[in-house]
mmCIF file of C-alpha atoms and ligand atoms in Angstrom:
data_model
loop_
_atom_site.group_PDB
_atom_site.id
_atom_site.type_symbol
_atom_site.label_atom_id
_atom_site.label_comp_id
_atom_site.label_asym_id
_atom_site.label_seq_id
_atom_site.Cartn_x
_atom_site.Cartn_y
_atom_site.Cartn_z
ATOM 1 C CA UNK H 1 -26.643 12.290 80.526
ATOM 2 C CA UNK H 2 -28.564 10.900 83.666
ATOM 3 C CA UNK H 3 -28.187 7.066 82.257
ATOM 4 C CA UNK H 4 -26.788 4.647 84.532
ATOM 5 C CA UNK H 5 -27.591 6.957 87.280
ATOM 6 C CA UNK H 6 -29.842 4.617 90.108
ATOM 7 C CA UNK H 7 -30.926 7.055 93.306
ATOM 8 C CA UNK H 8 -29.970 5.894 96.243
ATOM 9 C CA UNK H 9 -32.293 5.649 98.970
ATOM 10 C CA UNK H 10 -31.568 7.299 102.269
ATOM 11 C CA UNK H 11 -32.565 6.227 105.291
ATOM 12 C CA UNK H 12 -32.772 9.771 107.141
ATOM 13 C CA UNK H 13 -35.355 11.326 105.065
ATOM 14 C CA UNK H 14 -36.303 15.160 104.882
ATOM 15 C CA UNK H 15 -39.253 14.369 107.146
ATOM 16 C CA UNK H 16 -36.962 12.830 109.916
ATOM 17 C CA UNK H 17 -34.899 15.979 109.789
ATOM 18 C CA UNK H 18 -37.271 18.377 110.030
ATOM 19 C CA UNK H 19 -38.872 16.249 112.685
ATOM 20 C CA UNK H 20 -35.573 16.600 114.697
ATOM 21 C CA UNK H 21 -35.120 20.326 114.097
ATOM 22 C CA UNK H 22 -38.395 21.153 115.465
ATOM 23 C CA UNK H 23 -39.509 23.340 112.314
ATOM 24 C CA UNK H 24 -40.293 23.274 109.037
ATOM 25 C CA UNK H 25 -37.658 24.019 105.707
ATOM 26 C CA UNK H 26 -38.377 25.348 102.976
ATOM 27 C CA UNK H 27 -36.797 28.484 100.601
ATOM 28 C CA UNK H 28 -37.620 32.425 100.957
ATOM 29 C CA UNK H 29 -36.216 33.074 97.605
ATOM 30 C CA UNK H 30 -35.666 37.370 96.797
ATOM 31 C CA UNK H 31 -35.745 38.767 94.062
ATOM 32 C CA UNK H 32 -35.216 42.456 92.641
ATOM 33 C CA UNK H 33 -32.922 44.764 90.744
ATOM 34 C CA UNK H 34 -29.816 44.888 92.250
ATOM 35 C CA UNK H 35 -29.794 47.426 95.181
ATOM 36 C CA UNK H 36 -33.199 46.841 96.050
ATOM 37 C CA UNK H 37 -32.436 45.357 99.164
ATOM 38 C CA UNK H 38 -32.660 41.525 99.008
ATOM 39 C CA UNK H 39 -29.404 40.845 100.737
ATOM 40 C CA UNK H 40 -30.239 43.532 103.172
ATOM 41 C CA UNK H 41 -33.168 41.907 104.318
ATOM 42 C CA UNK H 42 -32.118 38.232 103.886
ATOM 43 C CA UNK H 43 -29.462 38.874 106.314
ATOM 44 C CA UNK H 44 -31.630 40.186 108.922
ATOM 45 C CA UNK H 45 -34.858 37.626 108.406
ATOM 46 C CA UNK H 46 -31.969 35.515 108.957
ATOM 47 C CA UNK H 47 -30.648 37.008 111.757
ATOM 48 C CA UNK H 48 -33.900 36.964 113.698
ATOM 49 C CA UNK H 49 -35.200 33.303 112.311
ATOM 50 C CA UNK H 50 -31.393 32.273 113.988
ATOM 51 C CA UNK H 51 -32.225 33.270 117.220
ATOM 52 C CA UNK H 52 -35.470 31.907 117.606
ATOM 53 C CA UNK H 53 -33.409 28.467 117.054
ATOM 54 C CA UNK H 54 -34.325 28.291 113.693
ATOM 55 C CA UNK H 55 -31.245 26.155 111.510
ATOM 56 C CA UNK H 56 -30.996 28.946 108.684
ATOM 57 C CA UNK H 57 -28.618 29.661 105.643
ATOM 58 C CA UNK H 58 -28.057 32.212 103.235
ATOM 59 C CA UNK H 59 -27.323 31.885 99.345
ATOM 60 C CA UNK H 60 -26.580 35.408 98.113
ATOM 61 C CA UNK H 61 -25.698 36.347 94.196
ATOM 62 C CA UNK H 62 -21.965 37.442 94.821
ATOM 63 C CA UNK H 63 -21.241 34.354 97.269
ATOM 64 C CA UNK H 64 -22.451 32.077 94.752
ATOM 65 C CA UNK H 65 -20.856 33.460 91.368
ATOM 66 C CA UNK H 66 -17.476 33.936 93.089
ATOM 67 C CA UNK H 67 -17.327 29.613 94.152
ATOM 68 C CA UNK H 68 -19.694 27.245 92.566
ATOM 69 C CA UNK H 69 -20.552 29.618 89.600
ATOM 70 C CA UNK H 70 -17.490 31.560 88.988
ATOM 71 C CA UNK H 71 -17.375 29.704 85.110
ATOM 72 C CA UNK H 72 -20.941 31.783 84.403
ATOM 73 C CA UNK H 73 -21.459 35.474 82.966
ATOM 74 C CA UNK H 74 -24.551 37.231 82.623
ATOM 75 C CA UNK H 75 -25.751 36.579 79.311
ATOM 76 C CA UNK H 76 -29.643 35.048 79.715
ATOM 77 C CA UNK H 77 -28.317 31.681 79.229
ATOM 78 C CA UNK H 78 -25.655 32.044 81.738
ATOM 79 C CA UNK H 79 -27.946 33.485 83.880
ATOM 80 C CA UNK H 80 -30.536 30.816 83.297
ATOM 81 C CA UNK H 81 -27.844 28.067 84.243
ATOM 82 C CA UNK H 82 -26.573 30.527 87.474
ATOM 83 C CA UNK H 83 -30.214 29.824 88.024
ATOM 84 C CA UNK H 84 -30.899 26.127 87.531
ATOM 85 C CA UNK H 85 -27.939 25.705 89.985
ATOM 86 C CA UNK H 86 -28.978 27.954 92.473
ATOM 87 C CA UNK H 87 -32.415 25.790 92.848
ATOM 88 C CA UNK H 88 -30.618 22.790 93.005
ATOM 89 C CA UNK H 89 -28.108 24.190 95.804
ATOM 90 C CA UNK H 90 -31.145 25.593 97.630
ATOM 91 C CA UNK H 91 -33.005 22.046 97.344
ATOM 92 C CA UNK H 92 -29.928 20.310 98.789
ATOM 93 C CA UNK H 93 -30.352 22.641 102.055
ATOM 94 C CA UNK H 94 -34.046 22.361 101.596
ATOM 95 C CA UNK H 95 -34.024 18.895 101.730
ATOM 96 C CA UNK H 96 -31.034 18.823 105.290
ATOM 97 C CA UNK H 97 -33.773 20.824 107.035
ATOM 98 C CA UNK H 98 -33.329 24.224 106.957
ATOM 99 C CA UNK H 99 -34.544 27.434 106.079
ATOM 100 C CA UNK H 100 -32.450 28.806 103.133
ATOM 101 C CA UNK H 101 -32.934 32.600 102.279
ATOM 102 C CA UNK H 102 -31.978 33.304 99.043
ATOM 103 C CA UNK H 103 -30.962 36.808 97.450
ATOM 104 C CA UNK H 104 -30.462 36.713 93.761
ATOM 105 C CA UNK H 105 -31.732 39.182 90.641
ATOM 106 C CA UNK H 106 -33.178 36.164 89.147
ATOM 107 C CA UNK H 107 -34.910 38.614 86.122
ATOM 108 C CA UNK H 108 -36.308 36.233 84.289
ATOM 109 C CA UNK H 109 -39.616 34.823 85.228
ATOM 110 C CA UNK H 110 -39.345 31.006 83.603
ATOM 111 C CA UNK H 111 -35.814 30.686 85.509
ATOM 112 C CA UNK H 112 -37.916 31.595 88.764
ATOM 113 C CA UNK H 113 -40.611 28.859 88.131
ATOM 114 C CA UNK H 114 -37.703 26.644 87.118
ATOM 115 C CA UNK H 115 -36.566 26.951 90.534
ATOM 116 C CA UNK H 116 -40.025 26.949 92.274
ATOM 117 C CA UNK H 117 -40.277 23.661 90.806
ATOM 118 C CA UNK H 118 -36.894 22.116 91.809
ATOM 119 C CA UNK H 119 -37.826 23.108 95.717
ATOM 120 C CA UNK H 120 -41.650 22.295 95.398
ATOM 121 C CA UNK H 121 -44.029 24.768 95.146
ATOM 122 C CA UNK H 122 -45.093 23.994 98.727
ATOM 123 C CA UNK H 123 -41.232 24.615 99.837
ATOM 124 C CA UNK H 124 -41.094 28.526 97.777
ATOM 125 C CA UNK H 125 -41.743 31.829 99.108
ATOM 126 C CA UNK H 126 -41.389 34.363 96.623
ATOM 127 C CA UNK H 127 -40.389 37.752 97.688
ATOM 128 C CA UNK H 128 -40.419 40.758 95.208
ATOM 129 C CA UNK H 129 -38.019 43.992 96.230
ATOM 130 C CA UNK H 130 -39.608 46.182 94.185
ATOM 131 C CA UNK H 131 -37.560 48.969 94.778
ATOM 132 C CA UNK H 132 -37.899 51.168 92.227
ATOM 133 C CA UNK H 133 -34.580 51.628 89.054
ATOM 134 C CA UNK H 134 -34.329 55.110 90.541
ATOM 135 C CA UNK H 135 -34.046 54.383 94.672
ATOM 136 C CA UNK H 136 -31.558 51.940 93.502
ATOM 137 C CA UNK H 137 -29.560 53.994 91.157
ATOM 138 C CA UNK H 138 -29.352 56.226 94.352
ATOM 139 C CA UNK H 139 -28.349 53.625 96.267
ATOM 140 C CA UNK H 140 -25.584 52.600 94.226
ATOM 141 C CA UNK H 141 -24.178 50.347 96.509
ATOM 142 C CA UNK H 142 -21.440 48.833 94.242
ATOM 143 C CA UNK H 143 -21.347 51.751 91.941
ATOM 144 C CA UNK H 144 -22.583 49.471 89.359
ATOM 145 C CA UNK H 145 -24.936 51.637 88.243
ATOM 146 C CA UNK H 146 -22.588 54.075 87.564
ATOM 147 C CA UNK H 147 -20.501 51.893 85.578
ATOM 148 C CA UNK H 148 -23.624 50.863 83.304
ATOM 149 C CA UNK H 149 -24.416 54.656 82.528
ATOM 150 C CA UNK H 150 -21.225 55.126 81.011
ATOM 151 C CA UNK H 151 -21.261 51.864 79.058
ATOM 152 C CA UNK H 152 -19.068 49.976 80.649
ATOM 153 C CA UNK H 153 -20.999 47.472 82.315
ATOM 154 C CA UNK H 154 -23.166 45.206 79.688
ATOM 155 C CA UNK H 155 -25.821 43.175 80.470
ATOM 156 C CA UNK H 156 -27.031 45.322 83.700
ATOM 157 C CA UNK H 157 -30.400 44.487 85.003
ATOM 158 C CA UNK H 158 -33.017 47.006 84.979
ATOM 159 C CA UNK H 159 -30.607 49.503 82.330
ATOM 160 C CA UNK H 160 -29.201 47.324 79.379
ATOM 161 C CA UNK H 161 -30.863 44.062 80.721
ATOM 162 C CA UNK H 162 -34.296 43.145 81.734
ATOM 163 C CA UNK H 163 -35.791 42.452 85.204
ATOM 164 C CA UNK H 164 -40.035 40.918 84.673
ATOM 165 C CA UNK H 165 -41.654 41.618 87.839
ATOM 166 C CA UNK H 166 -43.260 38.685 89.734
ATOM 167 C CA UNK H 167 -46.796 38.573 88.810
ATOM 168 C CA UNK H 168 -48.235 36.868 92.226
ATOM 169 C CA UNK H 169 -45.285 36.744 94.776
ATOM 170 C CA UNK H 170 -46.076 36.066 98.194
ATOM 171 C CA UNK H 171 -44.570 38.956 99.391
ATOM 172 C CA UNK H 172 -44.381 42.594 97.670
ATOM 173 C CA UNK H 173 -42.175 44.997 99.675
ATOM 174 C CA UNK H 174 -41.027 48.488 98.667
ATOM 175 C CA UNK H 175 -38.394 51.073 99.416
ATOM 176 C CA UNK H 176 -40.835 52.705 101.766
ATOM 177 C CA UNK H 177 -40.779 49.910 104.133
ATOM 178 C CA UNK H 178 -38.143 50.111 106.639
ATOM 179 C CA UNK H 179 -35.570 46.687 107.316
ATOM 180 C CA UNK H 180 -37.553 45.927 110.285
ATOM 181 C CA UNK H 181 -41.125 45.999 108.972
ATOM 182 C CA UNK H 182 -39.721 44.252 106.205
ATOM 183 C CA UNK H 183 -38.763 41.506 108.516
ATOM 184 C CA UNK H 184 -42.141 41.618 110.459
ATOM 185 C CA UNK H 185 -44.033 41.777 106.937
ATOM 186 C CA UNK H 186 -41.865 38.243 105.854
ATOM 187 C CA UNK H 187 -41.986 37.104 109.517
ATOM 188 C CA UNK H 188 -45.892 36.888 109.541
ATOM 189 C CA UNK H 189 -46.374 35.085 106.204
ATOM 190 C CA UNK H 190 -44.109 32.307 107.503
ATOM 191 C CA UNK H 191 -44.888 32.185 110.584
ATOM 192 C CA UNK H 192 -47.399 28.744 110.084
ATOM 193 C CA UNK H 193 -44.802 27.247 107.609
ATOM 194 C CA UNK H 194 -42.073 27.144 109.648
ATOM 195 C CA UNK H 195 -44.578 24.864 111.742
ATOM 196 C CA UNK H 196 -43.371 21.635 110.882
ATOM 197 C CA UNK H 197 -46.616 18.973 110.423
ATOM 198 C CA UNK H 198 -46.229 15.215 109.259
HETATM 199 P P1 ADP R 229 -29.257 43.842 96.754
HETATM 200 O O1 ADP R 229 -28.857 42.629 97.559
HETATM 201 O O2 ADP R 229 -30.693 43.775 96.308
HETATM 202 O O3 ADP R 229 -28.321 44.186 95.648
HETATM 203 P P2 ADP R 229 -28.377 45.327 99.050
HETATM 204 O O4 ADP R 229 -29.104 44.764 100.236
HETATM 205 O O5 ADP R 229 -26.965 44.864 98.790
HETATM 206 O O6 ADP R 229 -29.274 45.079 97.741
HETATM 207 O O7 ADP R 229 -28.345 46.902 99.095
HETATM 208 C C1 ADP R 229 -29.438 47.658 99.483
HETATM 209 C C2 ADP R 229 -28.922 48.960 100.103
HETATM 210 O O8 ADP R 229 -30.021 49.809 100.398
HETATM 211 C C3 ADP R 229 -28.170 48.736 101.401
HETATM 212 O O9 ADP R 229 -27.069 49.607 101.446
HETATM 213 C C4 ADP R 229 -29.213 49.106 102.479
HETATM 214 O O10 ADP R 229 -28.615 49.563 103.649
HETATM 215 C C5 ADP R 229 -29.974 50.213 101.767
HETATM 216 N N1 ADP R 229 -31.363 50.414 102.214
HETATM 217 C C6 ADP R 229 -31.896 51.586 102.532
HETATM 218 N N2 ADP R 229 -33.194 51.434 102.882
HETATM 219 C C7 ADP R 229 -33.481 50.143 102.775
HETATM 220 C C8 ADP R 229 -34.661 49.392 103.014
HETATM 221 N N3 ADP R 229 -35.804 49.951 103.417
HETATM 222 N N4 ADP R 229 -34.616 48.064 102.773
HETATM 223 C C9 ADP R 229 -33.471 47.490 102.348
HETATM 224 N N5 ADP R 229 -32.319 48.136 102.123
HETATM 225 C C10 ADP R 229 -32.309 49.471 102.353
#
């Protein structure tokens, strides 16, 4: 399938852009069962990172299956591809120089690595919402929950589907840590990366 294809080479390179924006890029990627919080706290890490002049985007689950991956369900090779695609979309905005935050069940550990090693290892933050099935069930934010209990949602992460923890994420946060620490908690273990260094 890639035959015939020759990459081009650019003369702005990653380097020169990050040079120009003053600060580093790489991807905070979040991951957790839904209602845990990841799009919660992406928005506001984003929100702060944006007003200390950081250039910042966010790729959230529902954004991203309604447009570019509105052809994929949720059946773990659907999910796998919503995944491959999501790395390479995060790599593109990786690679113009900005800080992408990205909120996304992503259940499946191999489709996490696959996308740790489409940004670079050196360009991946993982952060685990380990909000617990019951908090989110609480939650119920979408009522999807709900829905799964009486059978009429398939395929739900965490009740009919499964969610494997991140063994060795960078960051570990919990339902007993408010938005704000949250931020601060992220905040601090990024602080030196977003330090950009030839
Ligand atoms: P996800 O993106 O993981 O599906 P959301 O961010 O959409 O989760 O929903 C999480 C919900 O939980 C929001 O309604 C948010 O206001 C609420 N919430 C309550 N406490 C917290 C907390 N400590 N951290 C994050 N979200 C919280």
């Amino acid at each position: 399938m890639v035959k015939n294809i020759i990459q081009q080479e650019f003369k702005i390179t990653r380097e020169d852009r990050r040079l120009r924006n003053g600060h580093n890029s790489f991807l905070v990627f979040f991951t957790g069962l839904s209602g845990s919080g990841k799009t919660t706290i992406s928005c506001a890490m984003e929100e702060k990172l944006h007003n200390e002049g950081i250039k910042t985007f966010v790729l959230d689950g529902d954004n991203i299956r309604q447009g570019i991956n509105k052809n994929l369900g949720f059946s773990p090779e659907d999910r796998s591809e919503n995944n491959r695609r999501i790395g390479e979309i995060a790599n593109l905005f990786v690679e113009a120089g900005l800080v992408v935050l990205a909120a996304f069940i992503s259940p499946y550990k191999k489709d996490r690595n696959n996308i740790r090693n489409i940004v670079g290892p050196e360009n991946f933050i993982e952060v685990y919402m380990s909000t617990d099935l019951e908090e989110c069930e609480r939650r119920d934010v979408k009522g999807l929950y709900k829905k799964a209990r009486a059978g009429e949602i398939k395929n739900m992460t965490g009740i009919s589907a499964p969610y494997e923890p991140p063994e060795n994420p960078d960051v570990k946060l919990t339902q007993f840590n408010s938005v704000e620490e949250s931020v601060d908690i992220i905040y601090s273990k990024i602080k030196d990366k977003l330090q950009f260094k030839r």
